[in-house]
């Protein structure tokens, strides 16, 4: 079992920054690929970023590339999503997820554990 708890969401103006955190308990992030997804109003859940199990590689959706950074602190068993230059279209509930099978994926159904989500709202 893996429990994931996201935090750090909020309301910011366009152009601002937020850092989301995802704390894990039960198992360590360093064993699994970790992903961030988001779901905007009336939209399907979409891939945002992923980090491989060993932290050696990162992957991003084109819509966030160059603005978002995924990282991990093994000592705190926490994964972060630093979001800069935020846009109104980034408004969504953001979720972190863990994939036990190894290897990152862009499809939400391929992840095994999910956090409860944190709301990010960007005003124009």
mmCIF file of N, CA and C in Angstrom:
data_model
loop_
_atom_site.group_PDB
_atom_site.id
_atom_site.type_symbol
_atom_site.label_atom_id
_atom_site.label_comp_id
_atom_site.label_asym_id
_atom_site.label_seq_id
_atom_site.Cartn_x
_atom_site.Cartn_y
_atom_site.Cartn_z
ATOM 1 N N UNK A 1 0.825 -1.197 0.000
ATOM 2 C CA UNK A 1 0.000 0.000 0.000
ATOM 3 C C UNK A 1 0.863 1.252 0.000
ATOM 4 N N UNK A 2 0.424 2.240 -0.717
ATOM 5 C CA UNK A 2 1.089 3.532 -0.764
ATOM 6 C C UNK A 2 0.037 4.601 -0.523
ATOM 7 N N UNK A 3 0.298 5.476 0.426
ATOM 8 C CA UNK A 3 -0.585 6.611 0.655
ATOM 9 C C UNK A 3 0.116 7.871 0.168
ATOM 10 N N UNK A 4 -0.603 8.652 -0.615
ATOM 11 C CA UNK A 4 -0.057 9.873 -1.187
ATOM 12 C C UNK A 4 -0.910 11.061 -0.755
ATOM 13 N N UNK A 5 -0.244 12.120 -0.325
ATOM 14 C CA UNK A 5 -0.954 13.316 0.099
ATOM 15 C C UNK A 5 -0.346 14.523 -0.600
ATOM 16 N N UNK A 6 -1.149 15.200 -1.427
ATOM 17 C CA UNK A 6 -0.683 16.397 -2.119
ATOM 18 C C UNK A 6 -0.987 17.641 -1.293
ATOM 19 N N UNK A 7 -0.179 18.657 -1.499
ATOM 20 C CA UNK A 7 -0.409 19.948 -0.864
ATOM 21 C C UNK A 7 0.246 21.023 -1.716
ATOM 22 N N UNK A 8 -0.058 22.283 -1.390
ATOM 23 C CA UNK A 8 0.599 23.380 -2.069
ATOM 24 C C UNK A 8 -0.242 24.105 -3.099
ATOM 25 N N UNK A 9 -1.440 23.605 -3.352
ATOM 26 C CA UNK A 9 -2.297 24.285 -4.306
ATOM 27 C C UNK A 9 -2.803 25.608 -3.762
ATOM 28 N N UNK A 10 -3.439 26.385 -4.636
ATOM 29 C CA UNK A 10 -3.974 27.662 -4.212
ATOM 30 C C UNK A 10 -4.388 28.503 -5.390
ATOM 31 N N UNK A 11 -4.634 29.776 -5.102
ATOM 32 C CA UNK A 11 -5.047 30.744 -6.117
ATOM 33 C C UNK A 11 -3.909 31.730 -6.340
ATOM 34 N N UNK A 12 -3.458 31.831 -7.579
ATOM 35 C CA UNK A 12 -2.408 32.787 -7.921
ATOM 36 C C UNK A 12 -2.779 33.476 -9.221
ATOM 37 N N UNK A 13 -2.154 34.617 -9.469
ATOM 38 C CA UNK A 13 -2.379 35.333 -10.709
ATOM 39 C C UNK A 13 -1.535 34.723 -11.836
ATOM 40 N N UNK A 14 -1.981 34.936 -13.034
ATOM 41 C CA UNK A 14 -1.216 34.482 -14.193
ATOM 42 C C UNK A 14 0.196 35.058 -14.131
ATOM 43 N N UNK A 15 1.155 34.203 -14.475
ATOM 44 C CA UNK A 15 2.552 34.595 -14.398
ATOM 45 C C UNK A 15 3.216 34.217 -13.095
ATOM 46 N N UNK A 16 2.419 33.828 -12.109
ATOM 47 C CA UNK A 16 2.955 33.477 -10.809
ATOM 48 C C UNK A 16 3.461 32.055 -10.744
ATOM 49 N N UNK A 17 3.837 31.639 -9.536
ATOM 50 C CA UNK A 17 4.417 30.314 -9.320
ATOM 51 C C UNK A 17 3.769 29.627 -8.131
ATOM 52 N N UNK A 18 3.798 28.312 -8.179
ATOM 53 C CA UNK A 18 3.384 27.477 -7.063
ATOM 54 C C UNK A 18 4.283 26.250 -7.038
ATOM 55 N N UNK A 19 4.452 25.699 -5.847
ATOM 56 C CA UNK A 19 5.148 24.425 -5.734
ATOM 57 C C UNK A 19 4.233 23.429 -5.039
ATOM 58 N N UNK A 20 3.914 22.381 -5.759
ATOM 59 C CA UNK A 20 3.099 21.317 -5.197
ATOM 60 C C UNK A 20 4.003 20.255 -4.575
ATOM 61 N N UNK A 21 3.529 19.661 -3.500
ATOM 62 C CA UNK A 21 4.249 18.581 -2.839
ATOM 63 C C UNK A 21 3.372 17.340 -2.799
ATOM 64 N N UNK A 22 4.016 16.198 -2.847
ATOM 65 C CA UNK A 22 3.316 14.920 -2.727
ATOM 66 C C UNK A 22 4.132 14.050 -1.777
ATOM 67 N N UNK A 23 3.609 13.863 -0.585
ATOM 68 C CA UNK A 23 4.289 13.069 0.423
ATOM 69 C C UNK A 23 3.761 11.646 0.402
ATOM 70 N N UNK A 24 4.687 10.698 0.457
ATOM 71 C CA UNK A 24 4.308 9.288 0.404
ATOM 72 C C UNK A 24 4.562 8.602 1.730
ATOM 73 N N UNK A 25 3.709 7.666 2.048
ATOM 74 C CA UNK A 25 3.937 6.794 3.197
ATOM 75 C C UNK A 25 3.590 5.378 2.775
ATOM 76 N N UNK A 26 4.173 4.437 3.457
ATOM 77 C CA UNK A 26 3.927 3.051 3.115
ATOM 78 C C UNK A 26 5.054 2.444 2.310
ATOM 79 N N UNK A 27 5.531 3.194 1.324
ATOM 80 C CA UNK A 27 6.661 2.757 0.522
ATOM 81 C C UNK A 27 7.452 3.989 0.122
ATOM 82 N N UNK A 28 8.611 3.760 -0.462
ATOM 83 C CA UNK A 28 9.435 4.905 -0.824
ATOM 84 C C UNK A 28 9.305 5.209 -2.312
ATOM 85 N N UNK A 29 9.316 6.483 -2.626
ATOM 86 C CA UNK A 29 9.221 6.925 -4.008
ATOM 87 C C UNK A 29 10.363 6.402 -4.843
ATOM 88 N N UNK A 30 11.497 6.173 -4.220
ATOM 89 C CA UNK A 30 12.686 5.810 -4.987
ATOM 90 C C UNK A 30 12.558 4.434 -5.637
ATOM 91 N N UNK A 31 11.499 3.707 -5.310
ATOM 92 C CA UNK A 31 11.302 2.393 -5.918
ATOM 93 C C UNK A 31 10.429 2.440 -7.169
ATOM 94 N N UNK A 32 9.748 3.568 -7.414
ATOM 95 C CA UNK A 32 8.716 3.596 -8.438
ATOM 96 C C UNK A 32 8.762 4.853 -9.268
ATOM 97 N N UNK A 33 8.207 4.748 -10.468
ATOM 98 C CA UNK A 33 7.986 5.936 -11.275
ATOM 99 C C UNK A 33 6.852 6.751 -10.659
ATOM 100 N N UNK A 34 6.991 8.058 -10.703
ATOM 101 C CA UNK A 34 6.004 8.961 -10.127
ATOM 102 C C UNK A 34 5.532 9.936 -11.190
ATOM 103 N N UNK A 35 4.246 10.176 -11.197
ATOM 104 C CA UNK A 35 3.692 11.101 -12.170
ATOM 105 C C UNK A 35 2.831 12.169 -11.525
ATOM 106 N N UNK A 36 2.726 13.286 -12.194
ATOM 107 C CA UNK A 36 1.749 14.327 -11.862
ATOM 108 C C UNK A 36 0.757 14.402 -13.006
ATOM 109 N N UNK A 37 -0.507 14.463 -12.646
ATOM 110 C CA UNK A 37 -1.591 14.617 -13.605
ATOM 111 C C UNK A 37 -2.463 15.783 -13.160
ATOM 112 N N UNK A 38 -3.325 16.228 -14.050
ATOM 113 C CA UNK A 38 -4.271 17.273 -13.677
ATOM 114 C C UNK A 38 -5.595 17.049 -14.401
ATOM 115 N N UNK A 39 -6.637 17.569 -13.774
ATOM 116 C CA UNK A 39 -7.967 17.463 -14.368
ATOM 117 C C UNK A 39 -8.677 18.787 -14.216
ATOM 118 N N UNK A 40 -8.876 19.441 -15.344
ATOM 119 C CA UNK A 40 -9.575 20.720 -15.349
ATOM 120 C C UNK A 40 -11.076 20.524 -15.415
ATOM 121 N N UNK A 41 -11.837 21.566 -15.195
ATOM 122 C CA UNK A 41 -13.304 21.478 -15.213
ATOM 123 C C UNK A 41 -13.804 20.942 -16.546
ATOM 124 N N UNK A 42 -14.571 19.862 -16.490
ATOM 125 C CA UNK A 42 -15.143 19.285 -17.697
ATOM 126 C C UNK A 42 -14.152 18.587 -18.598
ATOM 127 N N UNK A 43 -12.953 18.341 -18.091
ATOM 128 C CA UNK A 43 -11.924 17.715 -18.925
ATOM 129 C C UNK A 43 -11.513 16.371 -18.356
ATOM 130 N N UNK A 44 -10.864 15.573 -19.193
ATOM 131 C CA UNK A 44 -10.307 14.318 -18.726
ATOM 132 C C UNK A 44 -8.990 14.579 -17.983
ATOM 133 N N UNK A 45 -8.629 13.610 -17.160
ATOM 134 C CA UNK A 45 -7.356 13.715 -16.456
ATOM 135 C C UNK A 45 -6.222 13.596 -17.477
ATOM 136 N N UNK A 46 -5.244 14.500 -17.387
ATOM 137 C CA UNK A 46 -4.167 14.509 -18.354
ATOM 138 C C UNK A 46 -2.796 14.471 -17.683
ATOM 139 N N UNK A 47 -1.853 13.895 -18.396
ATOM 140 C CA UNK A 47 -0.480 13.793 -17.937
ATOM 141 C C UNK A 47 0.167 15.165 -17.899
ATOM 142 N N UNK A 48 0.961 15.387 -16.851
ATOM 143 C CA UNK A 48 1.700 16.644 -16.725
ATOM 144 C C UNK A 48 3.203 16.385 -16.732
ATOM 145 N N UNK A 49 3.665 15.492 -15.841
ATOM 146 C CA UNK A 49 5.100 15.259 -15.712
ATOM 147 C C UNK A 49 5.328 13.914 -15.052
ATOM 148 N N UNK A 50 6.513 13.352 -15.276
ATOM 149 C CA UNK A 50 6.861 12.079 -14.647
ATOM 150 C C UNK A 50 8.337 12.051 -14.318
ATOM 151 N N UNK A 51 8.653 11.236 -13.326
ATOM 152 C CA UNK A 51 10.023 11.049 -12.858
ATOM 153 C C UNK A 51 10.270 9.558 -12.770
ATOM 154 N N UNK A 52 11.390 9.086 -13.334
ATOM 155 C CA UNK A 52 11.672 7.662 -13.279
ATOM 156 C C UNK A 52 12.009 7.221 -11.859
ATOM 157 N N UNK A 53 11.984 5.905 -11.642
ATOM 158 C CA UNK A 53 12.146 5.378 -10.301
ATOM 159 C C UNK A 53 13.469 5.796 -9.672
ATOM 160 N N UNK A 54 14.510 5.919 -10.490
ATOM 161 C CA UNK A 54 15.816 6.277 -9.936
ATOM 162 C C UNK A 54 16.081 7.777 -9.990
ATOM 163 N N UNK A 55 15.089 8.524 -10.477
ATOM 164 C CA UNK A 55 15.224 9.969 -10.527
ATOM 165 C C UNK A 55 16.142 10.483 -11.611
ATOM 166 N N UNK A 56 16.550 9.605 -12.511
ATOM 167 C CA UNK A 56 17.545 10.003 -13.501
ATOM 168 C C UNK A 56 16.944 10.739 -14.684
ATOM 169 N N UNK A 57 15.659 10.559 -14.898
ATOM 170 C CA UNK A 57 15.022 11.176 -16.075
ATOM 171 C C UNK A 57 13.677 11.775 -15.723
ATOM 172 N N UNK A 58 13.352 12.848 -16.434
ATOM 173 C CA UNK A 58 12.061 13.502 -16.260
ATOM 174 C C UNK A 58 11.384 13.667 -17.617
ATOM 175 N N UNK A 59 10.068 13.732 -17.591
ATOM 176 C CA UNK A 59 9.293 13.855 -18.816
ATOM 177 C C UNK A 59 8.152 14.833 -18.568
ATOM 178 N N UNK A 60 7.808 15.597 -19.602
ATOM 179 C CA UNK A 60 6.800 16.631 -19.449
ATOM 180 C C UNK A 60 5.845 16.652 -20.630
ATOM 181 N N UNK A 61 4.613 17.020 -20.348
ATOM 182 C CA UNK A 61 3.680 17.309 -21.422
ATOM 183 C C UNK A 61 4.158 18.569 -22.150
ATOM 184 N N UNK A 62 3.879 18.652 -23.428
ATOM 185 C CA UNK A 62 4.321 19.808 -24.206
ATOM 186 C C UNK A 62 3.765 21.111 -23.633
ATOM 187 N N UNK A 63 2.582 21.043 -23.085
ATOM 188 C CA UNK A 63 1.923 22.250 -22.583
ATOM 189 C C UNK A 63 2.611 22.853 -21.363
ATOM 190 N N UNK A 64 3.444 22.071 -20.676
ATOM 191 C CA UNK A 64 4.103 22.586 -19.470
ATOM 192 C C UNK A 64 5.620 22.597 -19.585
ATOM 193 N N UNK A 65 6.141 22.067 -20.667
ATOM 194 C CA UNK A 65 7.587 21.968 -20.833
ATOM 195 C C UNK A 65 8.224 23.356 -20.773
ATOM 196 N N UNK A 66 9.288 23.459 -19.989
ATOM 197 C CA UNK A 66 9.966 24.736 -19.825
ATOM 198 C C UNK A 66 9.396 25.602 -18.712
ATOM 199 N N UNK A 67 8.217 25.235 -18.212
ATOM 200 C CA UNK A 67 7.599 26.002 -17.113
ATOM 201 C C UNK A 67 7.506 25.199 -15.822
ATOM 202 N N UNK A 68 7.315 23.894 -15.926
ATOM 203 C CA UNK A 68 7.153 23.030 -14.755
ATOM 204 C C UNK A 68 8.400 22.158 -14.588
ATOM 205 N N UNK A 69 8.695 21.831 -13.323
ATOM 206 C CA UNK A 69 9.817 20.952 -13.023
ATOM 207 C C UNK A 69 9.394 19.946 -11.965
ATOM 208 N N UNK A 70 9.596 18.668 -12.259
ATOM 209 C CA UNK A 70 9.321 17.615 -11.281
ATOM 210 C C UNK A 70 10.633 17.213 -10.626
ATOM 211 N N UNK A 71 10.587 16.996 -9.315
ATOM 212 C CA UNK A 71 11.788 16.609 -8.592
ATOM 213 C C UNK A 71 11.390 15.777 -7.376
ATOM 214 N N UNK A 72 12.390 15.214 -6.734
ATOM 215 C CA UNK A 72 12.109 14.344 -5.586
ATOM 216 C C UNK A 72 13.166 14.547 -4.511
ATOM 217 N N UNK A 73 12.722 14.492 -3.266
ATOM 218 C CA UNK A 73 13.612 14.503 -2.102
ATOM 219 C C UNK A 73 13.473 13.144 -1.425
ATOM 220 N N UNK A 74 14.460 12.286 -1.628
ATOM 221 C CA UNK A 74 14.360 10.925 -1.073
ATOM 222 C C UNK A 74 14.328 10.930 0.449
ATOM 223 N N UNK A 75 15.061 11.845 1.063
ATOM 224 C CA UNK A 75 15.107 11.885 2.523
ATOM 225 C C UNK A 75 13.733 12.180 3.113
ATOM 226 N N UNK A 76 12.940 12.978 2.394
ATOM 227 C CA UNK A 76 11.607 13.334 2.879
ATOM 228 C C UNK A 76 10.528 12.473 2.230
ATOM 229 N N UNK A 77 10.926 11.602 1.316
ATOM 230 C CA UNK A 77 9.975 10.772 0.576
ATOM 231 C C UNK A 77 8.860 11.620 -0.023
ATOM 232 N N UNK A 78 9.275 12.679 -0.670
ATOM 233 C CA UNK A 78 8.344 13.667 -1.214
ATOM 234 C C UNK A 78 8.735 14.003 -2.646
ATOM 235 N N UNK A 79 7.736 14.121 -3.497
ATOM 236 C CA UNK A 79 7.920 14.550 -4.872
ATOM 237 C C UNK A 79 7.312 15.947 -5.025
ATOM 238 N N UNK A 80 7.955 16.776 -5.802
ATOM 239 C CA UNK A 80 7.520 18.159 -5.977
ATOM 240 C C UNK A 80 7.184 18.441 -7.433
ATOM 241 N N UNK A 81 6.338 19.414 -7.629
ATOM 242 C CA UNK A 81 6.088 19.955 -8.959
ATOM 243 C C UNK A 81 6.185 21.474 -8.843
ATOM 244 N N UNK A 82 7.298 22.011 -9.317
ATOM 245 C CA UNK A 82 7.479 23.452 -9.330
ATOM 246 C C UNK A 82 6.829 23.993 -10.599
ATOM 247 N N UNK A 83 5.918 24.918 -10.432
ATOM 248 C CA UNK A 83 5.158 25.452 -11.563
ATOM 249 C C UNK A 83 5.410 26.949 -11.658
ATOM 250 N N UNK A 84 6.001 27.372 -12.754
ATOM 251 C CA UNK A 84 6.308 28.780 -12.994
ATOM 252 C C UNK A 84 5.543 29.285 -14.207
ATOM 253 N N UNK A 85 5.481 30.583 -14.344
ATOM 254 C CA UNK A 85 4.808 31.212 -15.486
ATOM 255 C C UNK A 85 3.417 30.627 -15.694
ATOM 256 N N UNK A 86 2.674 30.544 -14.624
ATOM 257 C CA UNK A 86 1.372 29.896 -14.675
ATOM 258 C C UNK A 86 0.385 30.664 -15.544
ATOM 259 N N UNK A 87 -0.493 29.899 -16.195
ATOM 260 C CA UNK A 87 -1.492 30.442 -17.107
ATOM 261 C C UNK A 87 -2.886 30.029 -16.628
ATOM 262 N N UNK A 88 -3.898 30.777 -17.006
ATOM 263 C CA UNK A 88 -5.259 30.388 -16.607
ATOM 264 C C UNK A 88 -5.609 28.963 -17.034
ATOM 265 N N UNK A 89 -5.079 28.517 -18.147
ATOM 266 C CA UNK A 89 -5.380 27.154 -18.608
ATOM 267 C C UNK A 89 -4.710 26.076 -17.768
ATOM 268 N N UNK A 90 -3.844 26.459 -16.838
ATOM 269 C CA UNK A 90 -3.264 25.494 -15.902
ATOM 270 C C UNK A 90 -4.218 25.204 -14.742
ATOM 271 N N UNK A 91 -5.320 25.926 -14.671
ATOM 272 C CA UNK A 91 -6.289 25.699 -13.602
ATOM 273 C C UNK A 91 -6.827 24.277 -13.657
ATOM 274 N N UNK A 92 -6.697 23.573 -12.542
ATOM 275 C CA UNK A 92 -7.100 22.163 -12.481
ATOM 276 C C UNK A 92 -6.878 21.638 -11.075
ATOM 277 N N UNK A 93 -7.393 20.456 -10.839
ATOM 278 C CA UNK A 93 -6.991 19.692 -9.655
ATOM 279 C C UNK A 93 -5.779 18.866 -10.067
ATOM 280 N N UNK A 94 -4.729 18.960 -9.288
ATOM 281 C CA UNK A 94 -3.485 18.274 -9.598
ATOM 282 C C UNK A 94 -3.334 17.062 -8.685
ATOM 283 N N UNK A 95 -2.971 15.941 -9.303
ATOM 284 C CA UNK A 95 -2.829 14.677 -8.586
ATOM 285 C C UNK A 95 -1.426 14.117 -8.796
ATOM 286 N N UNK A 96 -0.871 13.517 -7.752
ATOM 287 C CA UNK A 96 0.335 12.719 -7.948
ATOM 288 C C UNK A 96 -0.059 11.243 -7.930
ATOM 289 N N UNK A 97 0.761 10.443 -8.582
ATOM 290 C CA UNK A 97 0.458 9.030 -8.723
ATOM 291 C C UNK A 97 1.742 8.229 -8.787
ATOM 292 N N UNK A 98 1.643 6.984 -8.383
ATOM 293 C CA UNK A 98 2.781 6.071 -8.373
ATOM 294 C C UNK A 98 2.462 4.868 -9.246
ATOM 295 N N UNK A 99 3.444 4.448 -10.006
ATOM 296 C CA UNK A 99 3.287 3.272 -10.854
ATOM 297 C C UNK A 99 4.222 2.187 -10.346
ATOM 298 N N UNK A 100 3.662 1.065 -9.904
ATOM 299 C CA UNK A 100 4.455 0.017 -9.282
ATOM 300 C C UNK A 100 5.260 -0.785 -10.288
ATOM 301 N N UNK A 101 4.770 -0.885 -11.511
ATOM 302 C CA UNK A 101 5.394 -1.787 -12.478
ATOM 303 C C UNK A 101 6.717 -1.264 -12.984
ATOM 304 N N UNK A 102 7.009 -0.008 -12.689
ATOM 305 C CA UNK A 102 8.259 0.544 -13.180
ATOM 306 C C UNK A 102 8.085 1.166 -14.537
ATOM 307 N N UNK A 103 8.829 2.232 -14.780
ATOM 308 C CA UNK A 103 8.693 2.923 -16.051
ATOM 309 C C UNK A 103 7.561 3.919 -16.011
ATOM 310 N N UNK A 104 7.783 5.069 -16.561
ATOM 311 C CA UNK A 104 6.749 6.093 -16.536
ATOM 312 C C UNK A 104 5.795 5.901 -17.711
ATOM 313 N N UNK A 105 4.569 6.406 -17.539
ATOM 314 C CA UNK A 105 3.563 6.330 -18.572
ATOM 315 C C UNK A 105 2.774 7.643 -18.603
ATOM 316 N N UNK A 106 2.088 7.907 -19.701
ATOM 317 C CA UNK A 106 1.275 9.121 -19.784
ATOM 318 C C UNK A 106 -0.197 8.840 -19.535
ATOM 319 N N UNK A 107 -0.584 7.578 -19.515
ATOM 320 C CA UNK A 107 -1.996 7.244 -19.334
ATOM 321 C C UNK A 107 -2.290 7.008 -17.868
ATOM 322 N N UNK A 108 -3.307 7.688 -17.374
ATOM 323 C CA UNK A 108 -3.621 7.648 -15.954
ATOM 324 C C UNK A 108 -3.926 6.232 -15.474
ATOM 325 N N UNK A 109 -4.574 5.435 -16.286
ATOM 326 C CA UNK A 109 -4.984 4.104 -15.835
ATOM 327 C C UNK A 109 -3.802 3.180 -15.572
ATOM 328 N N UNK A 110 -2.625 3.562 -16.004
ATOM 329 C CA UNK A 110 -1.451 2.723 -15.790
ATOM 330 C C UNK A 110 -0.758 3.010 -14.461
ATOM 331 N N UNK A 111 -1.299 3.915 -13.683
ATOM 332 C CA UNK A 111 -0.768 4.209 -12.367
ATOM 333 C C UNK A 111 -1.629 3.538 -11.306
ATOM 334 N N UNK A 112 -0.981 3.131 -10.228
ATOM 335 C CA UNK A 112 -1.635 2.257 -9.254
ATOM 336 C C UNK A 112 -2.179 2.982 -8.020
ATOM 337 N N UNK A 113 -1.507 4.007 -7.584
ATOM 338 C CA UNK A 113 -1.930 4.736 -6.388
ATOM 339 C C UNK A 113 -1.999 6.223 -6.701
ATOM 340 N N UNK A 114 -2.992 6.856 -6.096
ATOM 341 C CA UNK A 114 -3.263 8.269 -6.334
ATOM 342 C C UNK A 114 -3.481 9.018 -5.031
ATOM 343 N N UNK A 115 -3.081 10.276 -5.050
ATOM 344 C CA UNK A 115 -3.432 11.142 -3.946
ATOM 345 C C UNK A 115 -4.834 11.707 -4.126
ATOM 346 N N UNK A 116 -5.254 12.538 -3.186
ATOM 347 C CA UNK A 116 -6.613 13.076 -3.220
ATOM 348 C C UNK A 116 -6.737 14.311 -4.106
ATOM 349 N N UNK A 117 -5.606 14.874 -4.504
ATOM 350 C CA UNK A 117 -5.608 16.038 -5.370
ATOM 351 C C UNK A 117 -5.531 17.346 -4.604
ATOM 352 N N UNK A 118 -5.001 18.356 -5.268
ATOM 353 C CA UNK A 118 -4.933 19.700 -4.710
ATOM 354 C C UNK A 118 -5.341 20.688 -5.807
ATOM 355 N N UNK A 119 -6.193 21.638 -5.448
ATOM 356 C CA UNK A 119 -6.741 22.570 -6.419
ATOM 357 C C UNK A 119 -5.755 23.685 -6.719
ATOM 358 N N UNK A 120 -5.546 23.921 -7.998
ATOM 359 C CA UNK A 120 -4.736 25.053 -8.468
ATOM 360 C C UNK A 120 -5.636 25.928 -9.337
ATOM 361 N N UNK A 121 -5.732 27.201 -8.984
ATOM 362 C CA UNK A 121 -6.558 28.133 -9.729
ATOM 363 C C UNK A 121 -5.709 29.336 -10.127
ATOM 364 N N UNK A 122 -5.690 29.619 -11.410
ATOM 365 C CA UNK A 122 -4.901 30.732 -11.933
ATOM 366 C C UNK A 122 -5.855 31.795 -12.473
ATOM 367 N N UNK A 123 -5.757 32.986 -11.927
ATOM 368 C CA UNK A 123 -6.617 34.084 -12.370
ATOM 369 C C UNK A 123 -5.909 34.902 -13.444
ATOM 370 N N UNK A 124 -6.694 35.410 -14.356
ATOM 371 C CA UNK A 124 -6.111 36.193 -15.459
ATOM 372 C C UNK A 124 -6.012 37.667 -15.109
#
